[in-house]
Coordinates of C-alpha atoms and ligand atoms in Angstrom, one line a residue:
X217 CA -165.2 151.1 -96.1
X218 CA -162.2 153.6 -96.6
X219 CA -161.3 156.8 -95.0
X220 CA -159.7 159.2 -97.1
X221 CA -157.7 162.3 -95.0
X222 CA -157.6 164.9 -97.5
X223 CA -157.1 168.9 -98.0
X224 CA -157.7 170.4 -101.6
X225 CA -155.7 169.7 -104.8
X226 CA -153.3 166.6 -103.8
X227 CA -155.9 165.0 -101.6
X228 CA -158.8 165.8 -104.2
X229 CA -156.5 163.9 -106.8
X230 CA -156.1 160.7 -104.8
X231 CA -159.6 160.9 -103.6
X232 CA -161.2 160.9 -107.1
X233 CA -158.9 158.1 -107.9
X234 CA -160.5 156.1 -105.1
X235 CA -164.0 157.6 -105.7
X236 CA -163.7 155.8 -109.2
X237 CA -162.8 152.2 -108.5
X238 CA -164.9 152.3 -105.1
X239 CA -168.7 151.9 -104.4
X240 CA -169.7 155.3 -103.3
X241 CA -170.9 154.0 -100.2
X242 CA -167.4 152.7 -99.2
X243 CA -165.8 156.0 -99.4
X244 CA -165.7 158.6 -97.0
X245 CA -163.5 161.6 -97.3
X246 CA -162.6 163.9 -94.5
X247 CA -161.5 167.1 -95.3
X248 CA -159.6 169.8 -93.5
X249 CA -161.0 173.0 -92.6
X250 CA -158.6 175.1 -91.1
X251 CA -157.7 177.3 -94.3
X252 CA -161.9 177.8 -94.0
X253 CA -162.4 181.6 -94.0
X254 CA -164.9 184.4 -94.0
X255 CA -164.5 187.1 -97.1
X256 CA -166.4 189.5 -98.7
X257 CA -169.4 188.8 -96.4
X258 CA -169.0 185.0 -97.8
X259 CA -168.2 181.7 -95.8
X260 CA -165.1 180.4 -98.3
X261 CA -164.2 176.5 -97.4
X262 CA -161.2 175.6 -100.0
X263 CA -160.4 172.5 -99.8
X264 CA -164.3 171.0 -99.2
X265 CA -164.5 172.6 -102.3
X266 CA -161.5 171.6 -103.9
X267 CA -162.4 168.1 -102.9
X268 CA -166.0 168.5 -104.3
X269 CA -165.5 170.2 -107.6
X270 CA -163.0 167.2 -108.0
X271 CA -165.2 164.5 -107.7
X272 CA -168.1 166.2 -109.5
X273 CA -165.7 166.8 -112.4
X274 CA -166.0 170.4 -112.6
X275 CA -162.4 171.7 -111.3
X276 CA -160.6 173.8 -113.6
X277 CA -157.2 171.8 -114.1
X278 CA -155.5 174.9 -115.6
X279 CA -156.1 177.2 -112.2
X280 CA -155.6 174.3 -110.1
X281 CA -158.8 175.5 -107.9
X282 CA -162.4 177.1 -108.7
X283 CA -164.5 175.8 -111.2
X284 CA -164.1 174.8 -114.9
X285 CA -165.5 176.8 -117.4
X286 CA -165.9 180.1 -115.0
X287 CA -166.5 183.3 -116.0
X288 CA -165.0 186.4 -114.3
X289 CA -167.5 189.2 -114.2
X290 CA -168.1 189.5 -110.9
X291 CA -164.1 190.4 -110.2
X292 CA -164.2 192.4 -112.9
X293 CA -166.9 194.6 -111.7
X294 CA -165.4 194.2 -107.8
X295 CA -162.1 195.6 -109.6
X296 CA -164.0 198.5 -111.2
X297 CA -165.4 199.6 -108.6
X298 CA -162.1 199.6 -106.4
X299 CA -163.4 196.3 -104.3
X300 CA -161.2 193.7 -102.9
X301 CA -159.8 191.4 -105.7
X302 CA -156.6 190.0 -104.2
X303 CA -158.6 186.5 -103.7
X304 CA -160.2 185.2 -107.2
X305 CA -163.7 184.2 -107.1
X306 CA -165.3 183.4 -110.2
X307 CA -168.5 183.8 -111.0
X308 CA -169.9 180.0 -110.7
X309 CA -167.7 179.4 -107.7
X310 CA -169.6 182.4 -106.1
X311 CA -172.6 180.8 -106.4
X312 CA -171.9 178.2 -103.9
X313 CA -170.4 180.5 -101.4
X314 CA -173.7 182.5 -101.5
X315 CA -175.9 179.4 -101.1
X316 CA -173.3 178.1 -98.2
X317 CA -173.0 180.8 -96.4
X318 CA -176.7 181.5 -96.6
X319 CA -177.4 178.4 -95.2
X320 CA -174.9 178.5 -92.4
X321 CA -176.6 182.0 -91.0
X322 CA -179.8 179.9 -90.7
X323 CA -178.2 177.7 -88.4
X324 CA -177.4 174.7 -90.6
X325 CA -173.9 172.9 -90.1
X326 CA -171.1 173.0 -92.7
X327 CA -171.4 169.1 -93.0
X328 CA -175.4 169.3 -93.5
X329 CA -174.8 172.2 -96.1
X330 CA -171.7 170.4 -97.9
X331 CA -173.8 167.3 -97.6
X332 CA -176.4 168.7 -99.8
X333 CA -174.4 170.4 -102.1
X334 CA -172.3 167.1 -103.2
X335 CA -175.9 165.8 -103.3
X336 CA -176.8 168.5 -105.8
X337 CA -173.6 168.3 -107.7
X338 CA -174.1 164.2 -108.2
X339 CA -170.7 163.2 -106.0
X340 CA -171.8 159.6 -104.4
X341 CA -169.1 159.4 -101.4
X342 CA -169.8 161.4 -98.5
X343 CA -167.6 164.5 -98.3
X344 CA -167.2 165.2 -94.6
X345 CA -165.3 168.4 -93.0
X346 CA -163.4 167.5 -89.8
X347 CA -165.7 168.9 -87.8
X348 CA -168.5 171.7 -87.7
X349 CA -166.7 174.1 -85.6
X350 CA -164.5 176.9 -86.1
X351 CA -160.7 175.8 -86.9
X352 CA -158.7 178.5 -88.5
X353 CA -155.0 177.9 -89.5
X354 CA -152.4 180.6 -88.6
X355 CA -148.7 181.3 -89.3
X356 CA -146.1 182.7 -87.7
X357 CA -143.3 184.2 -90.0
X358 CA -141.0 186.9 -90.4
X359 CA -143.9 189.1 -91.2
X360 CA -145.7 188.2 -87.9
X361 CA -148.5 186.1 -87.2
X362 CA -150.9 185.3 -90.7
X363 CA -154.0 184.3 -91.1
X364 CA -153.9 181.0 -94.0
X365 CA -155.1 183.2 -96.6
X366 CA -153.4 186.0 -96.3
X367 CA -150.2 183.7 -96.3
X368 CA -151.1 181.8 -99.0
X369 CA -153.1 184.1 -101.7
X370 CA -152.5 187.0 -100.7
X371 CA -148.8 186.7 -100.0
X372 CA -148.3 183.9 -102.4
X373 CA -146.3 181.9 -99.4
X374 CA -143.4 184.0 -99.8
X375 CA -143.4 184.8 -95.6
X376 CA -140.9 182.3 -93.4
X377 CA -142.8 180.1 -92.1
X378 CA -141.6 179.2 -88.5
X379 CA -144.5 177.7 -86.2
X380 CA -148.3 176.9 -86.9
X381 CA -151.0 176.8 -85.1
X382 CA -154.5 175.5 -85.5
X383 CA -157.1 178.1 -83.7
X384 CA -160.3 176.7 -82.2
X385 CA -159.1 173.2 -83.0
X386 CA -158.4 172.6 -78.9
X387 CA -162.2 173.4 -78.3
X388 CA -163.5 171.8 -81.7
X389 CA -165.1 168.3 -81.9
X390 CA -164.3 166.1 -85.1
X391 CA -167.3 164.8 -87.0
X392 CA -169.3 162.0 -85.5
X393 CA -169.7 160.3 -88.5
X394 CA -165.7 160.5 -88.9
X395 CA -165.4 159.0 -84.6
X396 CA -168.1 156.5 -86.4
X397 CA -166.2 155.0 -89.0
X398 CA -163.1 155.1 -87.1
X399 CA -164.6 152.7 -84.8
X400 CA -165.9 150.9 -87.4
X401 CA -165.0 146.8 -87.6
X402 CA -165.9 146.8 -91.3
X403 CA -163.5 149.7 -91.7
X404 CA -160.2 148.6 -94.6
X405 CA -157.9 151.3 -94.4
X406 CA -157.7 154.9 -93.3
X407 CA -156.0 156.4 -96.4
X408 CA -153.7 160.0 -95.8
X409 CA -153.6 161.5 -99.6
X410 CA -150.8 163.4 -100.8
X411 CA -151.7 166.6 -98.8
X412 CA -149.8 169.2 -97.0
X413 CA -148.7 167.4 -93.7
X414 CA -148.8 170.9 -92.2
X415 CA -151.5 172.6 -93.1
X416 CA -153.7 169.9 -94.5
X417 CA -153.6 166.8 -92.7
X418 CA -152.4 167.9 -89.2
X419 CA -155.2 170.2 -88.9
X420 CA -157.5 167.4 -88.3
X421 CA -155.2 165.0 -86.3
X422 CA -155.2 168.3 -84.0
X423 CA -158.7 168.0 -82.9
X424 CA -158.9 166.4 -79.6
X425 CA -159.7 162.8 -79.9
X426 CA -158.7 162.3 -83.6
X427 CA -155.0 160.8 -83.4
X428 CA -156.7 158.6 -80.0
X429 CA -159.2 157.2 -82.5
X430 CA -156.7 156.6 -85.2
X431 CA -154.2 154.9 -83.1
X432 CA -156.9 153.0 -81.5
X433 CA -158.5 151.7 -85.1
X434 CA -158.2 148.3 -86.0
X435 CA -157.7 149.0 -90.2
X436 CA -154.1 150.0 -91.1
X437 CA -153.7 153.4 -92.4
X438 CA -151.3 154.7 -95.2
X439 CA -150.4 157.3 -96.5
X440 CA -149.4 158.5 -99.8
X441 CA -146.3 161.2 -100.0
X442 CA -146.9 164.8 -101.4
X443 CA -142.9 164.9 -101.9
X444 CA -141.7 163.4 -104.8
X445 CA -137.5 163.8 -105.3
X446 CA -137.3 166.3 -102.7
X447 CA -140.2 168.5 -104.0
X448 CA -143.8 168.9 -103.7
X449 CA -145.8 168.7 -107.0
X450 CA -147.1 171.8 -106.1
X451 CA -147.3 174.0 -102.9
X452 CA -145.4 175.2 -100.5
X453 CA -144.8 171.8 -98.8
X454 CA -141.4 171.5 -99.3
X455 CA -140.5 175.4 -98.9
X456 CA -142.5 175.3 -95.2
X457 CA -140.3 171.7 -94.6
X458 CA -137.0 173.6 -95.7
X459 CA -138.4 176.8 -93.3
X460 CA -139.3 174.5 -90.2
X461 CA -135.4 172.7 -90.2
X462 CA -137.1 169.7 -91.7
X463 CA -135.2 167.7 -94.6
X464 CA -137.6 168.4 -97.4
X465 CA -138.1 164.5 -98.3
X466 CA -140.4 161.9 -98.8
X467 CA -138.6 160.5 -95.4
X468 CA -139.3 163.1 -93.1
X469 CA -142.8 163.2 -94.2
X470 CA -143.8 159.8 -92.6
X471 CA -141.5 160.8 -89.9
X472 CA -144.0 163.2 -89.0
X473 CA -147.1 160.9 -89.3
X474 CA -144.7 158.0 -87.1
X475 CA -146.9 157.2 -85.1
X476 CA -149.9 156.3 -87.1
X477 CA -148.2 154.8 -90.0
X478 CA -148.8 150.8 -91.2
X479 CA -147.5 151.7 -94.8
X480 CA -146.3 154.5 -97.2
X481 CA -146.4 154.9 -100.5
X482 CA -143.3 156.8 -102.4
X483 CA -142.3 157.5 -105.7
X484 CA -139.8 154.9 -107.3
X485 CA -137.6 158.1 -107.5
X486 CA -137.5 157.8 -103.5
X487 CA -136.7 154.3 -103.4
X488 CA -133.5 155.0 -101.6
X489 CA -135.0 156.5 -98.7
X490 CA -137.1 153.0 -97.6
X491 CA -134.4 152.3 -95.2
X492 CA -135.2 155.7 -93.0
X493 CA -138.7 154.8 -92.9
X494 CA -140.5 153.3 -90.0
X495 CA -143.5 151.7 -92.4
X496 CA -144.2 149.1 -95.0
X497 CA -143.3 151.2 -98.4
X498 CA -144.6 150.8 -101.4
X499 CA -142.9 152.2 -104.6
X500 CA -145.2 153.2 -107.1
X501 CA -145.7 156.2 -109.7
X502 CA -147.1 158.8 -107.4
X503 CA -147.2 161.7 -109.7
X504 CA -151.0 161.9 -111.0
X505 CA -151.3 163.6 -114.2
X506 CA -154.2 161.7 -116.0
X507 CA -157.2 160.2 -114.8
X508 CA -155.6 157.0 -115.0
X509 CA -152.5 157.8 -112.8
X510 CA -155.2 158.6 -110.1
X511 CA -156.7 155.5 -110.7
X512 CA -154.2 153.4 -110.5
X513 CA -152.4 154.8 -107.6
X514 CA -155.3 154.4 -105.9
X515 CA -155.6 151.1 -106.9
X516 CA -152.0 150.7 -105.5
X517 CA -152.9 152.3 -102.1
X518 CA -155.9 149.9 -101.4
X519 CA -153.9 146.5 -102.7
X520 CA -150.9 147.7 -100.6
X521 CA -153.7 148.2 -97.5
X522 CA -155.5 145.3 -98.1
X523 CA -151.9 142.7 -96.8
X524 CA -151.3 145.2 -93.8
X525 CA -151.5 145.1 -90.4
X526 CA -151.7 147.4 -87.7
X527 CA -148.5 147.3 -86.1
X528 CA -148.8 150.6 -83.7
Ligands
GDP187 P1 -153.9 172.4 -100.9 O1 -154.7 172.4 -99.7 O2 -154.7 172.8 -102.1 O3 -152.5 173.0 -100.8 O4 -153.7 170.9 -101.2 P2 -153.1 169.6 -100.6 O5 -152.5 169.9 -99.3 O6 -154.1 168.5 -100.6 O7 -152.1 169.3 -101.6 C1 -150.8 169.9 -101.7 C2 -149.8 168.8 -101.8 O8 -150.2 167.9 -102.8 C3 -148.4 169.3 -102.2 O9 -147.5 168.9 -101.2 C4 -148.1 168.5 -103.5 O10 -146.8 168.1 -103.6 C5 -149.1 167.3 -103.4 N1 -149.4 166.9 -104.7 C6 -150.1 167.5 -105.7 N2 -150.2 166.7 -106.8 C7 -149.7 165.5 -106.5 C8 -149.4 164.3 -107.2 O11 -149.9 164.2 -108.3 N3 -148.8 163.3 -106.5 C9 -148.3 163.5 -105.3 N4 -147.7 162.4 -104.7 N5 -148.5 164.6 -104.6 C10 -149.1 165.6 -105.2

């Protein structure tokens, strides 16, 4: 079995990668939800539905989030009739926010309601949010303290980022099915996709118990770097990295995960910076554009797991 750590468009990509050459039984994806948020009277989780529109193949590629072939009536109308508009929701996408949060009033969890919905949708790996409670991301910047989506819609991630913080993730507990597979002997590899180290992947190492259980895991875990030549594919990676007195680099990146890491995957355009990093790197083309570039760097992350060992 394989773990897969993942927030929404740079984890999605890897993640479908390995949801393609992998049984769907031996993949499990974990996804943050501390950019999770409650608008218009709807319970919004991003990047479980980044990761789930991904490996259904319904993600618009063009927008880079919702659903492909959406329609736009309901903001339309919402603009018309001088609503809130300043966070896009199409009019398929809605759909699933109504049945979600729906569900969640009648006391079911998100991983029982996301659970179902990837059931529905046809996605054969289990999608699991780090954990059922309430985590919500903030910011503090040079306009104050942010909530994620008002930083990073709203704002378009123009504010200074200077410290982050991960509310309710003290008090939260990570899936049990997550602790499970940790724990697991028939476990391979614990895989950390190209995500946002800050605001993707750390969110779930923050919840008590997490880092423990990867440190304590017997399969090596690797990660795959969001930074290629000094800049994020998309994002605000590198801009927070820059902002937070971190060398925007594929380097500091693992730096960050230290302590966890068995091996690292980075672009060949990285290759100089193998020396600075405390992990067996692997070079590879890390840049997914087609469905075979997240294929095959999947393929390159699991062959690259497969002859490591933990070393931490
Ligand atoms: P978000 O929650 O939607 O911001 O998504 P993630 O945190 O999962 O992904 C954002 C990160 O993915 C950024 O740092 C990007 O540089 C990285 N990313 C996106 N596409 C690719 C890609 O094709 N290859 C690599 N290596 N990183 C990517």
């Amino acid at each position: 079995m394989i773990i897969a750590l993942s927030g929404g468009v740079g984890g999605a990509k890897l993640a479908l990668g390995l949801s393609r050459i992998l049984p769907p039984e031996d993949l499990m994806v974990v996804v943050n939800t501390g950019d999770d948020f409650e608008h218009l009277g709807l319970s919004i989780s991003p990047d479980i539905d980044t990761v789930t529109y991904t490996l259904a193949g319904l993600a618009n590629r063009e927008l880079g989030w919702g659903r492909q072939d959406e329609t736009w009536s309901f903001m339309e109308t919402m603009e018309s009739l001088g609503g809130e508009t300043w966070f896009r929701l199409g009019d398929r996408d809605v759909a699933l926010h109504v049945v979600r949060t729906r569900r969640l009033r009648a006391g079911e969890s998100l991983s029982a309601v996301t659970a179902d919905l990837c059931k529905r949708l046809g996605i054969g790996p289990r999608v699991i949010p780090m954990t059922d409670d309430r985590v919500r991301t903030r910011l503090r910047t040079d306009a104050g303290w942010l909530d994620f989506q008002d930083y990073f819609v709203n704002r378009r991630c123009e504010p200074v980022v200077s410290e982050l913080a991960f509310e309710g993730a003290a008090q939260a507990t990570p899936h049990p099915a997550f602790m499970a597979a940790l724990a697991d002997p028939a476990l391979r590899a614990v895989v950390i996709c190209p995500s946002n180290p800050f605001i993707s992947v750390e969110p779930i190492l923050a919840i008590p118990g997490v880092r423990a259980a990867m440190v304590a895991c017997a399969a090596p875990i690797i990660a795959v770097s969001p930074i290629i030549a000094g800049r994020a594919v998309k994002g605000p990676t590198a801009k927070m990295m820059t902002e937070l007195g971190l060398d925007p680099s594929a380097g500091s990146v693992a730096h960050r995960y230290a302590d966890l890491l068995d091996g690292y995957v980075i672009d060949h355009a990285d290759m100089a910076e193998v020396v600075s990093i405390d992990a067996r790197v692997t070079l590879a083309q890390t840049m997914m554009t087609t469905l075979e570039d997240r294929e095959a760097l999947a393929r390159t992350v699991l062959d690259a797991a497969a002859v490591l060992r933990r070393r931490k």
